[in-house]
Amino acid sequence: MQPLIFFLIALPVALVLVVLIRALTFSRPAPALPADEPLKIDSLAAAQHLSHAVQCQTISWSESQPASAESLLQLHQTLRQDFPLVHQQLTLHTINQFSLVYEWPGSDPALKPVLFMAHQDVVPVDEATLDRWEQPPFSGRIADGFVWGRGTLDVKNQVTALLDAAEHLLARGYCPARGIFLAFGHDEEISGRQGAQQVSAWFAARGTTFEAVLDEGLAVVENALPGVKGPIALIGAAEKGYLSLKLDVTTDAGHSSTPPAETSISILAHALARLQRHPQPAHVEMMKPLFQALGPAAPFTLRLVFANLWLFGGLARKQLDASPQSSAAIRTTTAPTILTAGMKDNVLPRSASAVVNFRLLPGDTTQSVIQRVRQTIRDPRVSIETLHESAREASPISPTDSTAYQRLSETIQRTFGPVPVAPFTMLGASDAYHYTPLSANVYRFCPVHLDSKDLSRVHGLNERISLKNLGNMLRFYILLMQSWGK
Ligand SMILES: [Zn+2]
């Protein structure tokens, strides 16, 4: 055979072989564990505890209108009544008036403690939708196998299930080797600056760092990714950062009968159009650990693509960019949110401004995003100002090969059965962010099994949690406190 012909045949064959071998050896799913024999727990009592907590209207409206002192103190009183052993045996620290930290010392002070987080506040209910709630949103009614109301999913369920788990273990004389802390901030829905941030500073001042931290976040979900069938458990190993930039253009004012070639509005519009046309760069490799961990739960074609990003990176990017959710998982997003210019229909406004909101992918920084924005706009007439109040970098990415992650993953399977467990980057912000300086292992996972309809109830209408889910939460925390407490 002519060397050239041989080469032309051998090359594509070798390429196909490499691609297939990489795909077949790509996945590293955790070994699936069967669910444990269910622990005997009292789901109805857990439901009543959650119901009591929901009835305290700890609504965070805005940073200038946080949850009222009365509502938070009422919640504290409710918790004292419903969890007597926790309040007798653990030390309660109250931080910045309303945030709660429960300290459960470990038998081995040489071991770093672990931290379980949640928040006491909830988002408001839109008055206009009140008549569409099947049960009043602050009734905490237990009906049809559910506890109903604001906070039953986000995230008073976590507050009461964590306390129920501690109560259960205390009643059985359990003493962890590692100290266990429970920390419940009181303003997560409006930034966490008065709550979690102060609590984190309090821990830092004491010199307390953590082996691992668990906060609310992702869950066991259905149909979360195209082509992936059945439930999967997603653990938030990182969260995106936040940056708002104000673009401002100031020109001479003038009459609209004799407009110059460019006005403040047209210059600004051009800048915004350029930002839209040239999004921040995609990082499809961010999704690789996810598909690696999912293993056979992900379709072979997807594994083929992600095992061979060197060849199919462009294809993967196109696929992921097709939906806003998956696009947001692979890049820093660009969203113009406020536009201000003009007062009168026949006057050219002197200035025009816009606010553009960016959610930063881990790996990008506020500085790198600002630099790219400048390069993209390439117009010195557009001034760019950072709205510092709200800016924050993306979190570090917590490892998936830590003991804490492995134990978390095992506990998910012991509770929910052999579901694939995979890491993911949270698109929104959580209180856990404030703890990243105190632990390398910060994970965001709420042990509930949700379908896509349930997800719309979070911050939405008819928020509710099934007693079955609540029972599983309680089992999960009992198991994890023992596993992480070792
Ligand atoms: Zn929440």
Short mmCIF file of C-alpha atoms and ligand atoms in Angstrom, two decimals:
data_model
loop_
_atom_site.label_atom_id
_atom_site.label_comp_id
_atom_site.label_asym_id
_atom_site.label_seq_id
_atom_site.Cartn_x
_atom_site.Cartn_y
_atom_site.Cartn_z
CA MET A 1 0.00 0.00 0.00
CA GLN A 2 1.21 3.46 -0.75
CA PRO A 3 2.34 5.18 2.47
CA LEU A 4 0.05 8.12 1.71
CA ILE A 5 -3.06 5.94 1.29
CA PHE A 6 -2.17 3.99 4.43
CA PHE A 7 -1.84 7.25 6.30
CA LEU A 8 -5.16 8.55 4.98
CA ILE A 9 -6.98 5.39 6.13
CA ALA A 10 -5.10 4.88 9.41
CA LEU A 11 -5.47 8.42 10.67
CA PRO A 12 -9.29 8.56 10.84
CA VAL A 13 -9.44 5.01 12.26
CA ALA A 14 -6.93 5.94 14.96
CA LEU A 15 -8.88 9.11 15.68
CA VAL A 16 -12.17 7.21 16.09
CA LEU A 17 -10.43 4.69 18.36
CA VAL A 18 -8.93 7.41 20.55
CA VAL A 19 -12.30 9.17 20.82
CA LEU A 20 -14.11 5.94 21.75
CA ILE A 21 -11.50 4.76 24.25
CA ARG A 22 -11.55 8.16 25.96
CA ALA A 23 -15.36 8.03 26.10
CA LEU A 24 -15.42 4.49 27.50
CA THR A 25 -12.85 5.26 30.20
CA PHE A 26 -14.22 8.73 30.91
CA SER A 27 -16.70 8.21 33.74
CA ARG A 28 -15.73 7.81 37.34
CA PRO A 29 -19.11 7.49 39.07
CA ALA A 30 -19.02 6.77 42.80
CA PRO A 31 -19.89 3.16 43.62
CA ALA A 32 -23.65 3.08 44.14
CA LEU A 33 -24.74 2.27 47.69
CA PRO A 34 -28.14 0.86 48.56
CA ALA A 35 -30.35 2.98 50.81
CA ASP A 36 -30.16 2.08 54.51
CA GLU A 37 -33.00 0.45 56.38
CA PRO A 38 -35.05 3.55 57.17
CA LEU A 39 -34.37 4.86 60.66
CA LYS A 40 -37.42 5.00 62.84
CA ILE A 41 -38.31 8.64 62.99
CA ASP A 42 -41.45 10.62 63.67
CA SER A 43 -42.25 12.48 60.43
CA LEU A 44 -45.44 13.96 61.83
CA ALA A 45 -43.61 15.54 64.78
CA ALA A 46 -41.02 16.90 62.30
CA ALA A 47 -43.89 18.31 60.23
CA GLN A 48 -45.35 20.02 63.27
CA HIS A 49 -42.02 21.60 64.13
CA LEU A 50 -41.70 22.94 60.59
CA SER A 51 -45.31 24.13 60.69
CA HIS A 52 -44.62 26.13 63.86
CA ALA A 53 -41.54 27.72 62.26
CA VAL A 54 -43.45 28.66 59.09
CA GLN A 55 -46.05 30.50 61.16
CA CYS A 56 -43.37 32.97 62.31
CA GLN A 57 -43.39 35.51 59.48
CA THR A 58 -39.66 36.18 59.26
CA ILE A 59 -39.93 37.99 55.93
CA SER A 60 -36.88 39.71 54.46
CA TRP A 61 -38.26 42.46 52.20
CA SER A 62 -35.07 44.35 51.47
CA GLU A 63 -31.86 45.36 53.20
CA SER A 64 -33.63 48.45 54.49
CA GLN A 65 -36.62 46.36 55.54
CA PRO A 66 -35.28 43.14 57.05
CA ALA A 67 -37.31 40.54 58.95
CA SER A 68 -38.88 42.13 62.03
CA ALA A 69 -37.36 41.62 65.46
CA GLU A 70 -40.72 40.29 66.73
CA SER A 71 -40.93 37.62 64.05
CA LEU A 72 -37.35 36.45 64.62
CA LEU A 73 -37.75 36.39 68.42
CA GLN A 74 -41.01 34.50 67.98
CA LEU A 75 -39.15 31.94 65.87
CA HIS A 76 -36.44 31.60 68.52
CA GLN A 77 -39.11 31.00 71.17
CA THR A 78 -40.75 28.35 68.95
CA LEU A 79 -37.41 26.57 68.47
CA ARG A 80 -36.78 26.59 72.24
CA GLN A 81 -40.15 24.91 72.82
CA ASP A 82 -39.84 22.32 70.06
CA PHE A 83 -36.23 21.28 70.64
CA PRO A 84 -35.73 21.06 74.41
CA LEU A 85 -32.67 18.75 74.41
CA VAL A 86 -30.80 20.93 71.93
CA HIS A 87 -31.47 23.95 74.11
CA GLN A 88 -30.50 22.14 77.31
CA GLN A 89 -27.36 20.40 76.07
CA LEU A 90 -25.83 22.57 73.33
CA THR A 91 -24.45 26.07 73.83
CA LEU A 92 -26.46 28.71 72.01
CA HIS A 93 -24.61 31.83 70.84
CA THR A 94 -26.71 34.69 69.51
CA ILE A 95 -24.81 36.81 66.99
CA ASN A 96 -25.82 40.32 65.94
CA GLN A 97 -29.10 39.99 67.90
CA PHE A 98 -30.83 37.40 65.72
CA SER A 99 -28.46 34.90 64.11
CA LEU A 100 -28.19 31.62 66.00
CA VAL A 101 -25.16 29.39 66.47
CA TYR A 102 -25.51 26.08 68.34
CA GLU A 103 -22.26 24.57 69.56
CA TRP A 104 -22.02 20.83 70.18
CA PRO A 105 -18.50 20.10 71.37
CA GLY A 106 -16.74 17.00 70.10
CA SER A 107 -14.98 14.43 72.32
CA ASP A 108 -11.69 15.01 70.45
CA PRO A 109 -10.77 18.70 70.50
CA ALA A 110 -7.85 18.00 68.13
CA LEU A 111 -10.32 17.42 65.29
CA LYS A 112 -11.64 20.41 63.34
CA PRO A 113 -15.40 20.83 63.77
CA VAL A 114 -18.03 20.67 61.01
CA LEU A 115 -20.76 23.20 60.33
CA PHE A 116 -24.36 22.77 59.19
CA MET A 117 -26.05 25.96 57.97
CA ALA A 118 -29.51 27.23 57.13
CA HIS A 119 -31.31 30.57 57.33
CA GLN A 120 -34.25 31.81 59.33
CA ASP A 121 -35.68 34.36 56.91
CA VAL A 122 -37.95 33.85 53.91
CA VAL A 123 -38.92 35.87 50.84
CA PRO A 124 -42.26 37.74 50.80
CA VAL A 125 -45.43 36.43 49.20
CA ASP A 126 -46.83 38.47 46.33
CA GLU A 127 -50.16 39.84 47.68
CA ALA A 128 -51.71 39.60 44.22
CA THR A 129 -51.26 35.82 44.21
CA LEU A 130 -52.71 35.13 47.67
CA ASP A 131 -55.96 33.70 46.30
CA ARG A 132 -54.01 31.19 44.23
CA TRP A 133 -52.37 29.57 47.27
CA GLU A 134 -54.09 26.28 48.08
CA GLN A 135 -53.30 26.88 51.77
CA PRO A 136 -52.51 30.30 53.27
CA PRO A 137 -48.73 30.87 52.92
CA PHE A 138 -48.03 31.42 56.61
CA SER A 139 -50.50 28.87 57.94
CA GLY A 140 -47.96 26.04 58.03
CA ARG A 141 -50.96 23.80 57.49
CA ILE A 142 -50.32 20.06 57.33
CA ALA A 143 -52.65 18.67 54.67
CA ASP A 144 -52.63 16.03 51.92
CA GLY A 145 -49.25 14.71 53.03
CA PHE A 146 -47.52 18.11 52.84
CA VAL A 147 -46.54 20.98 55.10
CA TRP A 148 -47.62 24.13 53.25
CA GLY A 149 -46.20 27.61 53.30
CA ARG A 150 -43.37 30.01 52.69
CA GLY A 151 -40.09 28.55 53.87
CA THR A 152 -41.09 24.87 53.67
CA LEU A 153 -38.54 24.42 50.86
CA ASP A 154 -36.38 27.54 51.31
CA VAL A 155 -35.31 26.82 53.94
CA LYS A 156 -37.01 26.51 57.31
CA ASN A 157 -37.25 22.82 56.45
CA GLN A 158 -33.50 22.74 56.87
CA VAL A 159 -33.58 24.68 60.16
CA THR A 160 -36.09 22.34 61.80
CA ALA A 161 -34.76 19.11 60.22
CA LEU A 162 -31.24 19.90 61.45
CA LEU A 163 -32.55 20.60 64.95
CA ASP A 164 -34.74 17.46 64.82
CA ALA A 165 -31.68 15.41 63.82
CA ALA A 166 -29.64 16.85 66.70
CA GLU A 167 -32.57 16.23 69.08
CA HIS A 168 -32.81 12.61 67.86
CA LEU A 169 -29.09 11.99 68.37
CA LEU A 170 -28.99 13.73 71.78
CA ALA A 171 -31.91 11.59 72.96
CA ARG A 172 -29.79 8.52 72.14
CA GLY A 173 -26.75 9.85 73.96
CA TYR A 174 -24.72 10.40 70.81
CA CYS A 175 -21.52 12.35 71.30
CA PRO A 176 -19.60 13.31 68.14
CA ALA A 177 -15.81 12.99 68.04
CA ARG A 178 -15.67 16.19 66.00
CA GLY A 179 -17.48 19.30 67.20
CA ILE A 180 -20.71 20.07 65.35
CA PHE A 181 -21.98 23.61 64.87
CA LEU A 182 -25.39 24.63 63.54
CA ALA A 183 -25.55 28.22 62.25
CA PHE A 184 -28.76 29.94 61.16
CA GLY A 185 -28.36 33.44 59.69
CA HIS A 186 -31.31 35.80 59.63
CA ASP A 187 -30.98 37.76 56.37
CA GLU A 188 -29.83 35.35 53.65
CA GLU A 189 -32.53 36.50 51.25
CA ILE A 190 -31.19 40.05 51.34
CA SER A 191 -27.40 39.40 51.17
CA GLY A 192 -26.49 37.76 54.49
CA ARG A 193 -24.45 40.82 55.48
CA GLN A 194 -26.05 41.13 58.92
CA GLY A 195 -26.34 37.40 59.48
CA ALA A 196 -23.97 34.85 57.95
CA GLN A 197 -21.25 37.41 57.29
CA GLN A 198 -21.23 38.47 60.98
CA VAL A 199 -21.38 34.86 62.14
CA SER A 200 -18.46 33.96 59.90
CA ALA A 201 -16.49 36.92 61.30
CA TRP A 202 -17.35 35.73 64.83
CA PHE A 203 -15.97 32.27 64.05
CA ALA A 204 -12.87 33.82 62.47
CA ALA A 205 -12.28 35.95 65.60
CA ARG A 206 -12.45 32.78 67.75
CA GLY A 207 -9.99 31.10 65.40
CA THR A 208 -12.53 28.40 64.46
CA THR A 209 -12.11 26.82 61.04
CA PHE A 210 -14.09 23.88 59.74
CA GLU A 211 -13.32 20.46 58.32
CA ALA A 212 -16.47 20.85 56.22
CA VAL A 213 -19.52 23.09 55.80
CA LEU A 214 -22.94 22.16 54.44
CA ASP A 215 -25.49 24.78 53.41
CA GLU A 216 -28.66 24.83 51.33
CA GLY A 217 -28.16 24.58 47.58
CA LEU A 218 -28.86 21.91 45.05
CA ALA A 219 -30.89 18.76 45.65
CA VAL A 220 -31.93 15.40 44.22
CA VAL A 221 -33.55 16.54 40.98
CA GLU A 222 -35.28 15.10 37.92
CA ASN A 223 -34.78 16.18 34.30
CA ALA A 224 -32.13 18.69 35.29
CA LEU A 225 -29.95 18.03 32.25
CA PRO A 226 -30.95 17.19 28.70
CA GLY A 227 -30.75 13.47 28.01
CA VAL A 228 -30.12 12.53 31.66
CA LYS A 229 -32.94 10.29 32.87
CA GLY A 230 -33.99 9.55 36.42
CA PRO A 231 -33.07 11.39 39.60
CA ILE A 232 -29.55 12.71 40.15
CA ALA A 233 -28.10 14.38 43.22
CA LEU A 234 -26.29 17.63 42.51
CA ILE A 235 -23.92 19.06 45.12
CA GLY A 236 -23.02 22.72 44.80
CA ALA A 237 -19.22 22.67 45.00
CA ALA A 238 -18.96 26.34 44.02
CA GLU A 239 -21.14 29.38 43.43
CA LYS A 240 -20.94 32.16 40.91
CA GLY A 241 -19.80 35.66 41.73
CA TYR A 242 -21.70 38.89 41.23
CA LEU A 243 -20.81 42.18 39.55
CA SER A 244 -22.89 45.12 38.40
CA LEU A 245 -21.31 47.77 36.17
CA LYS A 246 -22.80 51.16 35.45
CA LEU A 247 -22.10 52.39 31.91
CA ASP A 248 -22.47 56.08 31.48
CA VAL A 249 -22.29 58.35 28.42
CA THR A 250 -22.37 62.12 28.75
CA THR A 251 -22.52 64.39 25.67
CA ASP A 252 -23.79 67.89 24.94
CA ALA A 253 -27.53 68.29 25.25
CA GLY A 254 -29.34 69.47 22.14
CA HIS A 255 -32.52 69.77 20.20
CA SER A 256 -33.95 66.66 18.58
CA SER A 257 -34.58 68.60 15.33
CA THR A 258 -30.82 68.82 14.69
CA PRO A 259 -29.30 65.68 16.19
CA PRO A 260 -25.57 65.00 15.77
CA ALA A 261 -24.48 61.76 14.11
CA GLU A 262 -24.18 60.13 17.54
CA THR A 263 -26.07 60.90 20.75
CA SER A 264 -25.60 59.74 24.32
CA ILE A 265 -28.32 57.16 23.71
CA SER A 266 -26.91 55.81 20.46
CA ILE A 267 -23.38 55.55 21.89
CA LEU A 268 -24.69 53.65 24.88
CA ALA A 269 -26.90 51.43 22.73
CA HIS A 270 -23.93 50.58 20.55
CA ALA A 271 -21.88 49.64 23.63
CA LEU A 272 -24.68 47.41 24.95
CA ALA A 273 -25.11 45.76 21.57
CA ARG A 274 -21.39 44.96 21.45
CA LEU A 275 -21.53 43.38 24.91
CA GLN A 276 -24.47 41.26 23.80
CA ARG A 277 -22.73 40.19 20.58
CA HIS A 278 -19.47 39.34 22.33
CA PRO A 279 -20.35 37.43 25.50
CA GLN A 280 -17.72 36.55 28.08
CA PRO A 281 -15.82 33.42 27.01
CA ALA A 282 -17.27 29.95 27.52
CA HIS A 283 -15.53 27.32 29.66
CA VAL A 284 -17.17 24.03 28.69
CA GLU A 285 -14.59 22.15 30.75
CA MET A 286 -16.50 23.38 33.84
CA MET A 287 -19.12 20.73 33.06
CA LYS A 288 -16.61 17.89 32.69
CA PRO A 289 -16.56 16.76 36.38
CA LEU A 290 -20.37 16.64 36.28
CA PHE A 291 -20.54 14.26 33.34
CA GLN A 292 -17.62 12.27 34.70
CA ALA A 293 -19.47 11.71 37.97
CA LEU A 294 -22.81 10.95 36.33
CA GLY A 295 -21.34 7.98 34.47
CA PRO A 296 -23.88 5.79 32.67
CA ALA A 297 -26.74 8.07 33.80
CA ALA A 298 -25.62 10.50 31.09
CA PRO A 299 -26.21 9.47 27.46
CA PHE A 300 -23.20 7.95 25.72
CA THR A 301 -23.11 10.78 23.17
CA LEU A 302 -22.63 13.33 25.95
CA ARG A 303 -19.90 11.26 27.56
CA LEU A 304 -18.27 10.93 24.14
CA VAL A 305 -18.32 14.70 23.72
CA PHE A 306 -17.04 15.52 27.22
CA ALA A 307 -14.32 12.87 27.12
CA ASN A 308 -13.03 14.51 23.94
CA LEU A 309 -13.38 18.22 24.49
CA TRP A 310 -10.10 18.69 22.59
CA LEU A 311 -12.09 17.62 19.52
CA PHE A 312 -15.72 18.42 20.32
CA GLY A 313 -15.30 21.52 22.53
CA GLY A 314 -16.99 23.75 19.96
CA LEU A 315 -19.90 21.36 19.55
CA ALA A 316 -20.36 21.09 23.32
CA ARG A 317 -20.36 24.87 23.66
CA LYS A 318 -23.03 25.22 20.97
CA GLN A 319 -25.23 22.62 22.66
CA LEU A 320 -24.84 24.19 26.11
CA ASP A 321 -25.37 27.71 24.81
CA ALA A 322 -28.74 26.62 23.41
CA SER A 323 -30.48 27.00 26.80
CA PRO A 324 -30.06 29.96 29.17
CA GLN A 325 -29.58 27.60 32.14
CA SER A 326 -26.78 25.53 30.66
CA SER A 327 -25.23 28.59 29.04
CA ALA A 328 -25.07 30.21 32.49
CA ALA A 329 -23.23 27.14 33.78
CA ILE A 330 -20.31 27.57 31.37
CA ARG A 331 -19.73 31.29 31.24
CA THR A 332 -19.95 34.59 33.07
CA THR A 333 -23.37 35.87 32.01
CA THR A 334 -24.06 39.41 30.77
CA ALA A 335 -27.47 40.89 31.55
CA PRO A 336 -28.39 44.57 31.03
CA THR A 337 -30.90 45.27 33.80
CA ILE A 338 -31.42 49.05 34.06
CA LEU A 339 -31.53 51.69 31.33
CA THR A 340 -31.90 55.40 32.07
CA ALA A 341 -32.01 58.31 29.60
CA GLY A 342 -34.22 61.12 28.42
CA MET A 343 -37.01 63.24 29.89
CA LYS A 344 -38.81 64.76 26.97
CA ASP A 345 -39.56 63.59 23.43
CA ASN A 346 -37.92 66.59 21.70
CA VAL A 347 -34.80 66.95 23.86
CA LEU A 348 -31.55 65.05 23.34
CA PRO A 349 -30.53 63.92 26.83
CA ARG A 350 -27.08 64.91 28.00
CA SER A 351 -26.47 61.57 29.63
CA ALA A 352 -27.56 58.00 29.19
CA SER A 353 -26.70 55.17 31.54
CA ALA A 354 -27.21 51.47 31.91
CA VAL A 355 -26.52 48.88 34.57
CA VAL A 356 -25.26 45.54 33.37
CA ASN A 357 -25.26 42.59 35.75
CA PHE A 358 -22.65 39.84 35.45
CA ARG A 359 -22.65 36.47 37.25
CA LEU A 360 -19.06 35.36 37.41
CA LEU A 361 -18.01 31.83 36.66
CA PRO A 362 -15.30 30.51 39.02
CA GLY A 363 -12.03 31.29 37.26
CA ASP A 364 -13.17 34.71 36.08
CA THR A 365 -12.58 37.66 38.41
CA THR A 366 -14.29 41.04 38.67
CA GLN A 367 -11.07 42.57 37.29
CA SER A 368 -10.89 40.20 34.30
CA VAL A 369 -14.56 40.80 33.50
CA ILE A 370 -14.17 44.59 33.69
CA GLN A 371 -11.11 44.41 31.45
CA ARG A 372 -13.00 42.36 28.86
CA VAL A 373 -15.94 44.76 29.01
CA ARG A 374 -13.58 47.66 28.29
CA GLN A 375 -11.96 45.79 25.41
CA THR A 376 -15.34 44.84 23.97
CA ILE A 377 -16.85 48.33 24.16
CA ARG A 378 -13.64 49.99 22.98
CA ASP A 379 -15.08 53.47 23.32
CA PRO A 380 -13.55 55.99 25.77
CA ARG A 381 -16.81 57.97 25.74
CA VAL A 382 -18.45 55.17 27.73
CA SER A 383 -17.39 55.40 31.37
CA ILE A 384 -17.53 52.20 33.37
CA GLU A 385 -18.12 52.24 37.10
CA THR A 386 -18.33 49.27 39.46
CA LEU A 387 -21.30 49.22 41.82
CA HIS A 388 -19.16 48.04 44.74
CA GLU A 389 -21.98 47.42 47.19
CA SER A 390 -22.98 44.15 45.60
CA ALA A 391 -19.78 42.98 43.89
CA ARG A 392 -18.32 39.65 44.93
CA GLU A 393 -15.91 37.21 43.36
CA ALA A 394 -16.96 33.68 42.45
CA SER A 395 -16.33 31.21 45.26
CA PRO A 396 -13.44 28.78 45.21
CA ILE A 397 -14.36 25.30 43.93
CA SER A 398 -14.48 22.78 46.77
CA PRO A 399 -12.82 19.44 45.96
CA THR A 400 -14.69 16.25 45.09
CA ASP A 401 -11.91 14.00 46.33
CA SER A 402 -12.10 15.12 49.98
CA THR A 403 -13.27 12.74 52.70
CA ALA A 404 -16.08 15.19 53.46
CA TYR A 405 -17.37 15.05 49.87
CA GLN A 406 -17.14 11.26 49.80
CA ARG A 407 -19.06 10.94 53.08
CA LEU A 408 -21.65 13.43 51.86
CA SER A 409 -22.04 11.48 48.64
CA GLU A 410 -22.38 8.17 50.55
CA THR A 411 -24.98 9.67 52.87
CA ILE A 412 -27.03 10.84 49.90
CA GLN A 413 -27.09 7.28 48.56
CA ARG A 414 -27.81 5.77 51.97
CA THR A 415 -30.85 8.06 52.14
CA PHE A 416 -32.10 8.19 48.56
CA GLY A 417 -30.80 4.90 47.13
CA PRO A 418 -28.28 4.50 44.30
CA VAL A 419 -28.68 7.92 42.66
CA PRO A 420 -25.69 9.32 40.77
CA VAL A 421 -24.07 12.15 42.74
CA ALA A 422 -22.27 14.93 40.87
CA PRO A 423 -20.78 18.36 41.57
CA PHE A 424 -22.21 21.48 39.99
CA THR A 425 -21.72 25.25 40.20
CA MET A 426 -24.63 27.09 41.80
CA LEU A 427 -25.88 29.88 39.57
CA GLY A 428 -27.28 31.91 42.49
CA ALA A 429 -25.69 33.12 45.71
CA SER A 430 -25.93 31.49 49.14
CA ASP A 431 -24.84 32.20 52.71
CA ALA A 432 -22.20 29.48 52.30
CA TYR A 433 -20.11 32.04 50.41
CA HIS A 434 -19.33 33.80 53.68
CA TYR A 435 -17.72 30.60 55.02
CA THR A 436 -15.32 29.90 52.17
CA PRO A 437 -12.45 31.59 54.08
CA LEU A 438 -13.07 29.18 56.98
CA SER A 439 -13.11 25.85 55.14
CA ALA A 440 -11.79 24.30 51.93
CA ASN A 441 -14.77 21.91 51.88
CA VAL A 442 -17.90 24.04 51.50
CA TYR A 443 -20.81 22.13 49.93
CA ARG A 444 -24.31 23.23 49.08
CA PHE A 445 -26.96 20.53 49.12
CA CYS A 446 -30.48 20.28 50.48
CA PRO A 447 -31.51 16.64 51.02
CA VAL A 448 -34.87 16.79 49.26
CA HIS A 449 -36.03 15.03 46.11
CA LEU A 450 -37.65 17.64 43.86
CA ASP A 451 -39.28 17.50 40.45
CA SER A 452 -39.28 20.48 38.10
CA LYS A 453 -42.71 21.64 39.40
CA ASP A 454 -41.42 21.67 42.96
CA LEU A 455 -38.55 23.92 41.87
CA SER A 456 -41.00 26.62 40.75
CA ARG A 457 -42.53 26.63 44.24
CA VAL A 458 -39.25 27.91 45.72
CA HIS A 459 -39.83 31.68 46.09
CA GLY A 460 -43.09 30.98 44.18
CA LEU A 461 -46.68 29.89 44.65
CA ASN A 462 -47.85 27.03 46.89
CA GLU A 463 -44.48 26.29 48.43
CA ARG A 464 -44.79 22.97 50.25
CA ILE A 465 -42.80 19.91 51.28
CA SER A 466 -44.03 16.33 51.48
CA LEU A 467 -43.81 14.49 54.80
CA LYS A 468 -41.81 11.86 52.94
CA ASN A 469 -39.22 14.46 51.92
CA LEU A 470 -39.12 15.86 55.43
CA GLY A 471 -38.57 12.37 56.84
CA ASN A 472 -35.70 11.85 54.38
CA MET A 473 -34.16 15.17 55.36
CA LEU A 474 -34.18 14.13 58.97
CA ARG A 475 -32.67 10.69 58.16
CA PHE A 476 -30.02 12.33 56.01
CA TYR A 477 -28.92 14.79 58.70
CA ILE A 478 -28.86 12.08 61.39
CA LEU A 479 -26.60 9.97 59.16
CA LEU A 480 -24.41 12.86 58.06
CA MET A 481 -23.93 14.25 61.58
CA GLN A 482 -22.65 10.80 62.56
CA SER A 483 -20.52 10.42 59.46
CA TRP A 484 -19.03 13.92 59.45
CA GLY A 485 -18.86 13.85 63.28
CA LYS A 486 -16.40 10.95 63.19
ZN ZN B 1 -32.53 29.89 50.90
#
